[in-house]
Coordinates of C-alpha atoms in Angstrom, one line a residue:
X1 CA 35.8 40.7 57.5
X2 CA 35.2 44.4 56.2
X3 CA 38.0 45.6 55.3
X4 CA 37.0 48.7 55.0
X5 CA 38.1 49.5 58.6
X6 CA 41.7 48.9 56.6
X7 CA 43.8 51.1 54.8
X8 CA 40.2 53.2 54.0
X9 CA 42.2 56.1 53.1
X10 CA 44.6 57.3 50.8
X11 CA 47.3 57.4 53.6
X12 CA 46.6 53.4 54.5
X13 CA 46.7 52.7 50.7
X14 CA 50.1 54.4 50.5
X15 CA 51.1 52.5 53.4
X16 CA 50.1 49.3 52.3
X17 CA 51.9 50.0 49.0
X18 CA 55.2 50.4 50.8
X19 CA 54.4 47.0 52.5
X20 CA 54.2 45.0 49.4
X21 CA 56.4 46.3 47.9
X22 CA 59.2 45.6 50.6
X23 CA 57.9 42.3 50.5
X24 CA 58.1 41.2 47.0
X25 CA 61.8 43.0 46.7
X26 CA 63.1 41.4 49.4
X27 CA 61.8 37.5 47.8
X28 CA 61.2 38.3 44.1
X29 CA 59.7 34.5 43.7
X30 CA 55.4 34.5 44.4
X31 CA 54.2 33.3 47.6
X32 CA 57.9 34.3 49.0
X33 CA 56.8 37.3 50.7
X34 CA 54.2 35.9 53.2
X35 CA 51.2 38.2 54.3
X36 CA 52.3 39.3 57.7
X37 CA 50.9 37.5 61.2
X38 CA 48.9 40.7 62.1
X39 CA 48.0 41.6 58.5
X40 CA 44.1 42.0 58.8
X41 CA 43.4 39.4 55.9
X42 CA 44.6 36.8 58.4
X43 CA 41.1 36.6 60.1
X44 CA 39.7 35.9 55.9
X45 CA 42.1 32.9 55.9
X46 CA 40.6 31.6 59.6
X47 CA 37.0 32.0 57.8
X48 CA 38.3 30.5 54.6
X49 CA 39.6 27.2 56.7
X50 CA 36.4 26.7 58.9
X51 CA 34.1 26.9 55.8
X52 CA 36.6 24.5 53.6
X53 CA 38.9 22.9 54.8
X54 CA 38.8 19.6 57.6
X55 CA 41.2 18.9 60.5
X56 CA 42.3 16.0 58.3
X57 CA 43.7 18.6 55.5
X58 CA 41.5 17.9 52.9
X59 CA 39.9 21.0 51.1
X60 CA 35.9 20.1 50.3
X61 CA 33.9 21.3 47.8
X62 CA 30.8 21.4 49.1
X63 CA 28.4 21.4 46.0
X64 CA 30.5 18.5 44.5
X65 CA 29.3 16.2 46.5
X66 CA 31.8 17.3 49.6
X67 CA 34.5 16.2 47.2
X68 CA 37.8 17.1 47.3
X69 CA 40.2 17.8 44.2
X70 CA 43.5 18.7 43.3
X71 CA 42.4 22.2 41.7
X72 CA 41.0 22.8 45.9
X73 CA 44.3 20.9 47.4
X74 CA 46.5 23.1 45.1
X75 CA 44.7 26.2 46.0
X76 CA 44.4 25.5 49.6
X77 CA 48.3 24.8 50.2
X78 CA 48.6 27.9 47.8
X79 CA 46.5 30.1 50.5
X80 CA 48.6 28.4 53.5
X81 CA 51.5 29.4 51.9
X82 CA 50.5 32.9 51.1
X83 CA 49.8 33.2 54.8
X84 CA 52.6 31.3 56.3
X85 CA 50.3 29.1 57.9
X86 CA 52.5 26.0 58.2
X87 CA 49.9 24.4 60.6
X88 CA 47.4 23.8 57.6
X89 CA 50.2 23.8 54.8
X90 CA 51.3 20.5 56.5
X91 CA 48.1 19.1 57.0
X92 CA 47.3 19.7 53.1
X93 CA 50.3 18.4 52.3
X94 CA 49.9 15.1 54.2
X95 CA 46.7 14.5 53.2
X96 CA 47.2 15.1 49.4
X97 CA 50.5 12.8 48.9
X98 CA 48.4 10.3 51.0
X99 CA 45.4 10.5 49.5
X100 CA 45.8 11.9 45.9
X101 CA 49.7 11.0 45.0
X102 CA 48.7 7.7 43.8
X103 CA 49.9 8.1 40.1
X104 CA 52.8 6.3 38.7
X105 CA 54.6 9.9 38.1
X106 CA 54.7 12.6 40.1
X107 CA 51.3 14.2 39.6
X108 CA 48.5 14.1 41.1
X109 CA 45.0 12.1 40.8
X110 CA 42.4 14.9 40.2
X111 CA 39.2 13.4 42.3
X112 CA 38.8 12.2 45.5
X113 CA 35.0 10.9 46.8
X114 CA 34.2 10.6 50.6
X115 CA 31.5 8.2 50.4
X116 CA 33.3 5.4 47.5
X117 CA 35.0 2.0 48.7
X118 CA 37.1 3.2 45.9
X119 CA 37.6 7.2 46.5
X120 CA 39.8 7.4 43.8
X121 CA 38.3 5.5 40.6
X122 CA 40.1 7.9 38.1
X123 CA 43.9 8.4 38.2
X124 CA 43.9 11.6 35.5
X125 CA 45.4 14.5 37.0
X126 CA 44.1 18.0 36.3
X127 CA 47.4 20.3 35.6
X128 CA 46.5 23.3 37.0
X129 CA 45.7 21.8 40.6
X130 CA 49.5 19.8 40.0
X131 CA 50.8 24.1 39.2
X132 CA 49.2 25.1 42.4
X133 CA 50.4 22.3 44.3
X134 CA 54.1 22.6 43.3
X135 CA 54.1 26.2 43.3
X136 CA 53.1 26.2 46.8
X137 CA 55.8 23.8 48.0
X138 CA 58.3 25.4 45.8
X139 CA 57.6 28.6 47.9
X140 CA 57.5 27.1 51.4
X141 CA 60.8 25.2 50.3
X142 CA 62.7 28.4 49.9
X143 CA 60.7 30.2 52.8
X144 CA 61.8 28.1 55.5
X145 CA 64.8 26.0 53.9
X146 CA 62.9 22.5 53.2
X147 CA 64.5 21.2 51.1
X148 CA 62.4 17.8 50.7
X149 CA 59.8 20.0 49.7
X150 CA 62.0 21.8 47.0
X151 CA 62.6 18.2 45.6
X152 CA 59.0 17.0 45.4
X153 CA 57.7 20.5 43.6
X154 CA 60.7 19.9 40.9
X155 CA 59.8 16.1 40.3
X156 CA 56.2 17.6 39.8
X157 CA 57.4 20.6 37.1
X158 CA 59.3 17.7 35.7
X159 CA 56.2 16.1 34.9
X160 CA 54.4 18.9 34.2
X161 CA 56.5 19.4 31.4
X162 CA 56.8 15.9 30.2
X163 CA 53.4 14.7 30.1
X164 CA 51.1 18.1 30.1
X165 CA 53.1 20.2 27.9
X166 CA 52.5 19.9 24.0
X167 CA 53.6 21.4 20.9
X168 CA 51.3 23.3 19.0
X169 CA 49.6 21.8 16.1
X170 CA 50.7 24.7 13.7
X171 CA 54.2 23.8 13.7
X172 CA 55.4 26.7 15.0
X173 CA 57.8 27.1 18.3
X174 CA 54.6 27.3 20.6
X175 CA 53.6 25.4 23.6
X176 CA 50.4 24.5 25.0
X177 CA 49.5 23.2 28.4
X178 CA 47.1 20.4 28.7
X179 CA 44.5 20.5 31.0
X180 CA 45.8 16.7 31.7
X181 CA 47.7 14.1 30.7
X182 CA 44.8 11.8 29.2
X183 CA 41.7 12.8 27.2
X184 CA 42.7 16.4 25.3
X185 CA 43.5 15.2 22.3
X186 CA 41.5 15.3 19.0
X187 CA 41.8 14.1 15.7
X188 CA 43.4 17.6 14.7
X189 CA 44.8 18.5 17.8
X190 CA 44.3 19.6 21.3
X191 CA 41.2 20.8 23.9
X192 CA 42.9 23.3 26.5
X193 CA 41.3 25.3 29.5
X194 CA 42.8 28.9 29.4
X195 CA 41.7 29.0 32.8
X196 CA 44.5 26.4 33.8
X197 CA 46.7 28.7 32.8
X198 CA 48.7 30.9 36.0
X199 CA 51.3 32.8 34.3
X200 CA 52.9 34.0 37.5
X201 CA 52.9 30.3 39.0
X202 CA 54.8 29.1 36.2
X203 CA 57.4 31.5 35.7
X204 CA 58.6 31.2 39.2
X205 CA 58.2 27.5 39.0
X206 CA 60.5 27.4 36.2
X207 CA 62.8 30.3 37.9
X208 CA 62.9 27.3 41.0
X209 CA 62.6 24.7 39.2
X210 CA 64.9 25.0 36.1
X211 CA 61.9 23.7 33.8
X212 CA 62.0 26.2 31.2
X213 CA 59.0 24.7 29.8
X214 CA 57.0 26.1 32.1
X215 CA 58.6 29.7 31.4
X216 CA 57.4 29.4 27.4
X217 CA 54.0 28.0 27.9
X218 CA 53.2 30.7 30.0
X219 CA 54.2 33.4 27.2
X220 CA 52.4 31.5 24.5
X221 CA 49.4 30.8 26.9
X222 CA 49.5 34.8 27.1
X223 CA 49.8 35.6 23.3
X224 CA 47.1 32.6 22.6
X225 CA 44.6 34.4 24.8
X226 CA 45.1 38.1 23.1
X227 CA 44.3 36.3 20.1
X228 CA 41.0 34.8 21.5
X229 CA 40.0 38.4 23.1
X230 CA 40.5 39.9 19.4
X231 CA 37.3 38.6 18.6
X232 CA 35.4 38.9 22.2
X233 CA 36.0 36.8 26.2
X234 CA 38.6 33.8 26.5
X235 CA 36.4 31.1 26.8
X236 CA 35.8 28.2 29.3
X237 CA 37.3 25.5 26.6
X238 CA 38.9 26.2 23.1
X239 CA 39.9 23.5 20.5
X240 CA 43.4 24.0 19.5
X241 CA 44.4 22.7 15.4
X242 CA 46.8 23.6 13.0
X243 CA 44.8 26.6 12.1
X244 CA 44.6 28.1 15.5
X245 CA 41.9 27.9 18.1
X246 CA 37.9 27.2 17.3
X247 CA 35.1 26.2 19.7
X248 CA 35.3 23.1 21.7
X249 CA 34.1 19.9 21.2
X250 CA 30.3 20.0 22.2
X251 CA 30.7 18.6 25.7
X252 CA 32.7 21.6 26.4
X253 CA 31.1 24.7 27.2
X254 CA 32.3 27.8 24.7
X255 CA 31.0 30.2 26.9
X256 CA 32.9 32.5 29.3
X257 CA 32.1 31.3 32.3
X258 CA 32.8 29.9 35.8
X259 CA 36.0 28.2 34.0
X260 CA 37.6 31.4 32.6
X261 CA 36.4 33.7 34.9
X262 CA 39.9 33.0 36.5
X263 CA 41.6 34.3 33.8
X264 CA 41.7 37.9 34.7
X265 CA 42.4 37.0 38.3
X266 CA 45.6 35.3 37.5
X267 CA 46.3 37.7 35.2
X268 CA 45.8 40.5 37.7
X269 CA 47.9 38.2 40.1
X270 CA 50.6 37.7 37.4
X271 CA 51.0 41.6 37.0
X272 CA 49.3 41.7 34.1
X273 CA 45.8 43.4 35.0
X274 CA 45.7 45.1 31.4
X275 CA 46.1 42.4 29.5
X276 CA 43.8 42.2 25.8
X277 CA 41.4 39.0 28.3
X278 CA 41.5 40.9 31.2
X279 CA 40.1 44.3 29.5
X280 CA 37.7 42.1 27.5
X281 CA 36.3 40.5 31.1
X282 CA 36.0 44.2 32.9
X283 CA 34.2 45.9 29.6
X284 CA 31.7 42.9 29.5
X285 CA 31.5 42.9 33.6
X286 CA 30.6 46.7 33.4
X287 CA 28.4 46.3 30.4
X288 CA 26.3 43.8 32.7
X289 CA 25.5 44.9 36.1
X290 CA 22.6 45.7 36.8
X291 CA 20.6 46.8 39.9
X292 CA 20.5 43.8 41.5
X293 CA 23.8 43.6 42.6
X294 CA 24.7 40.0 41.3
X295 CA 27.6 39.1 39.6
X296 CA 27.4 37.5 35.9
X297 CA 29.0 34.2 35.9
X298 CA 28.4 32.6 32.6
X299 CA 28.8 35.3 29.6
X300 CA 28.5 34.9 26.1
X301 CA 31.8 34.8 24.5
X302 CA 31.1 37.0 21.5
X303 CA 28.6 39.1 22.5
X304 CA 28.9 39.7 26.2
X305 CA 25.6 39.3 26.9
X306 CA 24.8 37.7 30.5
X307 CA 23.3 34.4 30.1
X308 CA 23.7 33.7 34.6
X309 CA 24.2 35.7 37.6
X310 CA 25.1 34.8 41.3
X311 CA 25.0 36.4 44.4
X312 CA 27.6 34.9 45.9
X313 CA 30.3 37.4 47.2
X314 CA 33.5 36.1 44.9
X315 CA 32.5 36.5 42.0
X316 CA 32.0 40.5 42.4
X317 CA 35.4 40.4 44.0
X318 CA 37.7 39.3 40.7
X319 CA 35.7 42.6 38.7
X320 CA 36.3 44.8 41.2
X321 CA 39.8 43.4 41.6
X322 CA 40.5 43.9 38.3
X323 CA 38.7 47.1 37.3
X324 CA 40.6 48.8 40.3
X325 CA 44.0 47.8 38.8
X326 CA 43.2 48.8 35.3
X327 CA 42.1 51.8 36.2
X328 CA 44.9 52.8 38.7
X329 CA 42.1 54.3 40.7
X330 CA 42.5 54.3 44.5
X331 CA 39.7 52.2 45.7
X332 CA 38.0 49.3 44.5
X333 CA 34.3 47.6 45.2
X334 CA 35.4 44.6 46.2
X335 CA 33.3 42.9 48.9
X336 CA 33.9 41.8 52.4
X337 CA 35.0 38.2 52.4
X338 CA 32.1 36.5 53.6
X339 CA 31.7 32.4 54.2
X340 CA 28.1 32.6 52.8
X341 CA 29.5 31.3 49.8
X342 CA 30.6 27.7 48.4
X343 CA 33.9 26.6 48.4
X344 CA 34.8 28.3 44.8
X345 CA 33.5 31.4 45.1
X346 CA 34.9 31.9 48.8
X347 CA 38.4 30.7 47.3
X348 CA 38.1 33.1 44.5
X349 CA 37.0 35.8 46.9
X350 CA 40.1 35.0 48.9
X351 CA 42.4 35.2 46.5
X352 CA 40.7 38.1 44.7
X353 CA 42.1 39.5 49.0
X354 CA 45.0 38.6 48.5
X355 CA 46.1 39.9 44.6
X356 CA 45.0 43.2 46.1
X357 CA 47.2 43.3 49.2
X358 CA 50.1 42.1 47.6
X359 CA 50.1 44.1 43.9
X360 CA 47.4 46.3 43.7
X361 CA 47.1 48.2 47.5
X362 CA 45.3 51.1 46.1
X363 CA 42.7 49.2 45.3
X364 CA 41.5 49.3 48.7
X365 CA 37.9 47.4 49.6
X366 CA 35.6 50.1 49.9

């Protein structure tokens, strides 16, 4: 959709800023406010389900071997939410707890494979598809006064907490948040993902919740990732030991890449656009384009330098997102969604949408 037939002048953008920000006072929680039935990003969402999503509810990723996850399950249901599109919310929902709520808690298995006797050979979770997931539900529970729903999302930040949620190795008061609840640990310490990190997603799960945890990790997640952009881009991986962070284990990758790319987004989505990572990610974006239009996907960490470009649409989308709301600028170059994209990108893309409707409408496509 171009959505530069919307809100293309300053008058739309003023508009559009008086719409969001009804919305978010009248339901202070994320997701609360739903983007509206005739909102124009509505026909995005009806590209975003035929290009990812089956009638069955499952969310495929396309260039994984059409496999589905909990990361695309919890973003999916996130996205239905967003756009009060209880149709597919329930259809997520059903097909997740029957598919992928086959743990002995409340979490969720990470993987599911289409073409194994045994779809589900690894009962790991991934904790930020479990965030996503109860965030969603915790949002729809309030929304429209289900209260089952507020249940399941609490047994799930229960969990969160109890199995995901470490203290630092320094000694200190810190948290961190595991990227799941087997395989990060070292000899020293921890392996986290700063990417599975949504600040905004677990401060209102706490708020809904009453898991506090979730609150504190989210402010030390914050302050861990200034500390990382001190010395250049929040990385894909980072070790975590009693001395601070250092490079991953070498099956990790310790670039910036496809991995923390979502930092700034949820950053930007969190209210937080000018964060030390976020302003680290734009400066290294703009250092890198070049004439050929394509996105840099995979930076190095210290240096900046672009080590692999895409042309797929949503990956421009988070800089120009975020550029537009550091800048305070009205107008942003953030493309047309466009389904000529794989699953991640076009669910990047999406939500890139969707950040700028809701908290940034000056940052208008053009």
């Amino acid at each position: 959709m171009n959505r530069r037939n919307f809100i293309g002048t300053v008058s739309g953008a003023i508009a559009g800023m008086a719409w969001a920000q009804s919305a978010i006072a009248q339901m202070p929680h994320a997701i609360a406010g739903a983007i509206p039935a005739d909102h124009p990003l509505q026909t995005s969402w009806q590209a975003w389900k035929k290009l990812c999503l089956t009638p069955e509810g499952r969310v495929v990723d396309g260039f994984q071997n059409s496999d589905s996850h909990s990361e695309g399950q919890g973003y999916g249901i996130t996205l239905a939410a967003v756009f009060d599109d209880m149709a597919a919310f329930d259809l997520i929902y059903d097909w997740t707890e029957d598919n992928l709520a086959v743990r002995a808690d409340a979490l969720l298995a990470w993987r599911w494979h289409p073409n194994q006797t045994k779809p589900v050979p690894d009962k790991n979770n991934a904790s930020d598809g479990d965030l996503f997931y109860a965030w969603a539900l915790s949002a729809v529970a309030n929304r429209h006064n289900r209260a089952a729903l507020g249940t399941r999302a609490r047994m799930i930040a229960t969990d969160l907490a109890r199995l995901c949620i470490v203290p630092h190795p320094d000694g200190s008061d810190a948290l961190l948040f595991l990227p799941a609840a087997e395989g990060f640990s070292t000899d020293l310490g921890f392996v986290i993902n700063p990417s599975y990190y949504m600040p905004r997603a677990m401060r209102d799960l706490a708020a809904q919740t009453g898991v506090q945890a979730l609150e504190q990790v989210a402010a030390d997640g914050i302050a861990l990732m200034s500390k990382m952009a001190e010395t250049g881009l929040v990385p894909d991986w980072a070790a975590v030991d009693a001395n601070g962070w250092t490079a991953p284990p070498a099956r990790f990758s310790a670039n910036a890449g496809y991995e923390a790319m979502r930092v700034p987004l949820f950053a930007a989505w969190s209210g937080d656009a000018t964060s030390p990572s976020a302003l680290r990610y734009t400066k290294a974006a703009s250092s890198a384009a070049d004439a050929s239009g394509d996105a840099t996907t995979v930076y190095d960490r210290a240096s900046g330098a672009s080590l692999e470009r895409s042309p797929h649409l949503g990956y421009r989308a988070i800089a120009g997102l975020v550029s537009c709301a550091q800048s305070g600028s009205v107008g942003a170059a953030i493309p047309a969604f466009s389904t000529d994209q794989p699953y991640y990108p076009a669910t990047l893309h999406l939500m890139a949408l969707v950040v700028q409707a809701e908290m940034y409408p000056q940052c208008v496509p053009i």
